Amino acid sequence: MIKKVSQTLLYYLIKGALVVVPVAGAVFLIIWAVASLDNALNLTSHFLQDEHGHPLYIPGIGILTVLCALILVGLIFTNLVTAPIRAWLKRSINKIPLFNTLYSSIKDFTEAFVGDAKKFNEPVLVLVNETGLKKIGFLTQRDLDTIGLPDEVVVYFPYSYSVAGQVVVVKSSHVQKLNMSATDAMKLVVSGGVSGLE
């Protein structure tokens, strides 16, 4: 009787953990990321003090400041900065060796997710070798004629449980389009294959 009760309790404990742990983990990571960002960007602690002379921290001001700044910059660049000024800025950035590399990489990576020309929206299955090994990735470049690879494409393979990934060039004939959304494909890969097929 005691063994049966303990097995039942263990069963419900595991079921409860399967519900609570992913939710708690996701909430914790989001709160930690937002709090860390807010703390790092909160400028009030530098010029405001409480009655005891200690730096005054107002939660949320850092995030609010960044959001307002991004909206303001977006408004200015969309409505006031003309094409010649943008071209001049681009040329100026291209003249700074290390900064140019970092800026271009971060800009392209950011635009791949939120820009007008999203790149990580075409999940594919790639034949890796003759044994039939296949990997799930995202087609990011279809035309490589300019670098002398007419029948090749670029595929990005995200790593499981990581923000990193791997870029490879493969024969286009080895790439097969997947019948799933980009979100589900990313979930499938990043989760190590345990999520995204619901």
Short mmCIF file of C-alpha atoms in Angstrom, two decimals:
data_model
loop_
_atom_site.label_atom_id
_atom_site.label_comp_id
_atom_site.label_asym_id
_atom_site.label_seq_id
_atom_site.Cartn_x
_atom_site.Cartn_y
_atom_site.Cartn_z
CA MET A 1 0.00 0.00 0.00
CA ILE A 2 2.76 2.44 0.98
CA LYS A 3 4.71 1.53 -2.17
CA LYS A 4 1.67 2.21 -4.36
CA VAL A 5 1.03 5.58 -2.67
CA SER A 6 4.70 6.57 -3.06
CA GLN A 7 4.67 5.57 -6.75
CA THR A 8 1.50 7.61 -7.28
CA LEU A 9 3.00 10.61 -5.51
CA LEU A 10 6.20 10.28 -7.57
CA TYR A 11 4.12 10.09 -10.76
CA TYR A 12 2.26 13.30 -9.87
CA LEU A 13 5.52 14.94 -8.81
CA ILE A 14 7.04 14.24 -12.24
CA LYS A 15 3.87 15.43 -14.01
CA GLY A 16 3.88 18.62 -11.94
CA ALA A 17 7.57 19.20 -12.67
CA LEU A 18 6.92 18.80 -16.40
CA VAL A 19 4.34 21.58 -16.17
CA VAL A 20 6.09 23.94 -13.76
CA VAL A 21 9.80 23.66 -14.68
CA PRO A 22 9.52 24.85 -18.34
CA VAL A 23 7.20 27.73 -17.35
CA ALA A 24 9.34 28.73 -14.36
CA GLY A 25 12.54 28.41 -16.40
CA ALA A 26 11.19 30.56 -19.24
CA VAL A 27 9.82 33.18 -16.83
CA PHE A 28 13.08 33.23 -14.85
CA LEU A 29 15.21 33.68 -17.98
CA ILE A 30 13.00 36.47 -19.30
CA ILE A 31 12.95 38.28 -15.93
CA TRP A 32 16.72 37.82 -15.51
CA ALA A 33 17.45 39.13 -19.04
CA VAL A 34 15.11 42.12 -18.69
CA ALA A 35 16.35 42.95 -15.15
CA SER A 36 20.00 42.69 -16.22
CA LEU A 37 19.41 44.89 -19.26
CA ASP A 38 17.37 47.38 -17.26
CA ASN A 39 20.03 47.55 -14.54
CA ALA A 40 22.83 48.06 -17.06
CA LEU A 41 20.96 50.79 -18.94
CA ASN A 42 19.33 52.57 -16.00
CA LEU A 43 20.88 56.03 -16.05
CA THR A 44 18.92 57.38 -13.06
CA SER A 45 21.43 55.87 -10.62
CA HIS A 46 24.11 58.24 -12.03
CA PHE A 47 22.29 61.53 -11.43
CA LEU A 48 19.49 60.84 -8.93
CA GLN A 49 19.98 60.18 -5.22
CA ASP A 50 17.68 59.32 -2.34
CA GLU A 51 17.54 61.27 0.95
CA HIS A 52 20.58 59.35 2.24
CA GLY A 53 22.75 60.20 -0.77
CA HIS A 54 22.62 56.72 -2.30
CA PRO A 55 22.12 56.29 -6.07
CA LEU A 56 18.40 56.03 -6.84
CA TYR A 57 17.37 53.04 -8.94
CA ILE A 58 13.95 53.20 -10.61
CA PRO A 59 12.98 49.79 -12.05
CA GLY A 60 12.00 49.86 -15.72
CA ILE A 61 13.62 53.21 -16.57
CA GLY A 62 16.53 51.56 -18.41
CA ILE A 63 14.28 49.51 -20.70
CA LEU A 64 11.94 52.48 -21.20
CA THR A 65 14.89 54.70 -22.10
CA VAL A 66 16.14 52.21 -24.71
CA LEU A 67 12.66 51.75 -26.21
CA CYS A 68 12.15 55.52 -26.49
CA ALA A 69 15.61 55.96 -28.00
CA LEU A 70 15.00 53.21 -30.57
CA ILE A 71 11.62 54.69 -31.54
CA LEU A 72 13.17 58.16 -31.85
CA VAL A 73 16.08 56.91 -33.99
CA GLY A 74 13.66 54.89 -36.16
CA LEU A 75 11.45 57.96 -36.61
CA ILE A 76 14.38 60.20 -37.53
CA PHE A 77 15.99 57.73 -39.95
CA THR A 78 12.67 56.91 -41.62
CA ASN A 79 11.39 60.46 -42.08
CA LEU A 80 14.37 62.84 -41.96
CA VAL A 81 17.50 61.03 -43.16
CA THR A 82 17.64 61.08 -46.95
CA ALA A 83 19.15 58.44 -49.25
CA PRO A 84 22.36 60.49 -49.90
CA ILE A 85 22.98 60.83 -46.14
CA ARG A 86 22.42 57.08 -45.67
CA ALA A 87 24.84 56.33 -48.50
CA TRP A 88 27.43 58.67 -46.95
CA LEU A 89 27.02 56.99 -43.54
CA LYS A 90 27.44 53.57 -45.15
CA ARG A 91 30.60 54.68 -46.98
CA SER A 92 32.00 56.20 -43.79
CA ILE A 93 31.40 52.99 -41.83
CA ASN A 94 33.00 50.92 -44.59
CA LYS A 95 36.24 52.88 -44.15
CA ILE A 96 36.68 51.80 -40.51
CA PRO A 97 38.28 48.31 -40.74
CA LEU A 98 37.32 46.46 -37.53
CA PHE A 99 34.15 48.44 -36.85
CA ASN A 100 32.96 47.78 -40.42
CA THR A 101 33.23 44.00 -39.94
CA LEU A 102 31.44 44.00 -36.59
CA TYR A 103 28.78 46.48 -37.72
CA SER A 104 28.00 44.60 -40.95
CA SER A 105 27.79 41.22 -39.24
CA ILE A 106 25.52 42.44 -36.45
CA LYS A 107 23.37 44.46 -38.88
CA ASP A 108 22.90 41.50 -41.24
CA PHE A 109 22.17 39.12 -38.37
CA THR A 110 19.62 41.53 -36.86
CA GLU A 111 17.93 42.14 -40.22
CA ALA A 112 17.74 38.38 -40.78
CA PHE A 113 15.31 38.19 -37.86
CA VAL A 114 13.45 41.51 -37.84
CA GLY A 115 14.29 43.33 -41.08
CA ASP A 116 12.30 43.56 -44.29
CA ALA A 117 14.30 40.70 -45.85
CA LYS A 118 14.09 38.02 -43.17
CA LYS A 119 16.60 35.22 -43.76
CA PHE A 120 15.68 32.54 -41.23
CA ASN A 121 12.26 31.82 -42.70
CA GLU A 122 12.97 28.86 -44.98
CA PRO A 123 13.69 25.62 -43.09
CA VAL A 124 15.43 22.92 -45.13
CA LEU A 125 16.71 19.38 -44.74
CA VAL A 126 20.29 18.87 -45.94
CA LEU A 127 21.85 15.57 -46.98
CA VAL A 128 25.21 15.63 -45.19
CA ASN A 129 26.92 12.47 -46.42
CA GLU A 130 26.46 9.26 -48.40
CA THR A 131 25.26 7.34 -45.35
CA GLY A 132 22.02 9.31 -45.43
CA LEU A 133 22.80 11.60 -42.49
CA LYS A 134 20.64 14.73 -42.72
CA LYS A 135 20.57 18.02 -40.79
CA ILE A 136 17.87 20.65 -40.37
CA GLY A 137 18.91 24.19 -41.21
CA PHE A 138 17.76 27.46 -42.76
CA LEU A 139 18.45 28.49 -46.35
CA THR A 140 20.01 31.95 -46.19
CA GLN A 141 21.56 32.45 -49.67
CA ARG A 142 20.30 30.92 -52.94
CA ASP A 143 22.67 32.54 -55.44
CA LEU A 144 26.44 32.19 -55.07
CA ASP A 145 27.36 32.94 -58.70
CA THR A 146 29.29 36.03 -57.64
CA ILE A 147 31.85 33.89 -55.77
CA GLY A 148 32.05 31.20 -58.45
CA LEU A 149 29.69 28.64 -56.92
CA PRO A 150 26.76 28.46 -59.34
CA ASP A 151 25.13 25.28 -58.00
CA GLU A 152 25.73 25.94 -54.30
CA VAL A 153 23.60 27.51 -51.57
CA VAL A 154 24.29 28.72 -48.03
CA VAL A 155 22.54 26.97 -45.13
CA TYR A 156 22.68 28.01 -41.48
CA PHE A 157 22.56 25.23 -38.86
CA PRO A 158 21.65 26.46 -35.35
CA TYR A 159 23.08 24.45 -32.46
CA SER A 160 20.79 22.76 -29.95
CA TYR A 161 20.42 24.58 -26.60
CA SER A 162 22.62 27.41 -27.82
CA VAL A 163 22.47 30.77 -29.58
CA ALA A 164 25.41 29.76 -31.77
CA GLY A 165 25.28 28.00 -35.13
CA GLN A 166 27.24 26.89 -38.17
CA VAL A 167 27.23 28.20 -41.73
CA VAL A 168 27.89 25.71 -44.54
CA VAL A 169 27.89 25.76 -48.33
CA VAL A 170 26.27 22.71 -49.95
CA LYS A 171 25.06 21.52 -53.33
CA SER A 172 21.55 22.81 -53.95
CA SER A 173 20.56 19.28 -54.99
CA HIS A 174 21.27 18.14 -51.42
CA VAL A 175 18.80 20.63 -49.97
CA GLN A 176 15.16 19.74 -49.51
CA LYS A 177 12.49 22.21 -48.35
CA LEU A 178 10.74 21.18 -45.13
CA ASN A 179 6.97 21.20 -44.76
CA MET A 180 6.99 23.14 -41.50
CA SER A 181 7.10 26.74 -40.31
CA ALA A 182 10.40 28.46 -39.58
CA THR A 183 9.38 28.84 -35.92
CA ASP A 184 8.68 25.12 -35.52
CA ALA A 185 11.93 24.23 -37.31
CA MET A 186 13.95 26.51 -35.03
CA LYS A 187 12.21 25.03 -31.96
CA LEU A 188 12.97 21.52 -33.22
CA VAL A 189 16.67 22.24 -33.71
CA VAL A 190 17.29 24.41 -30.64
CA SER A 191 15.44 21.97 -28.35
CA GLY A 192 17.58 19.08 -29.56
CA GLY A 193 14.67 17.51 -31.45
CA VAL A 194 12.23 17.27 -28.55
CA SER A 195 9.98 20.22 -29.49
CA GLY A 196 8.45 21.72 -32.63
CA LEU A 197 6.49 18.77 -34.04
CA GLU A 198 3.24 19.46 -32.18
#
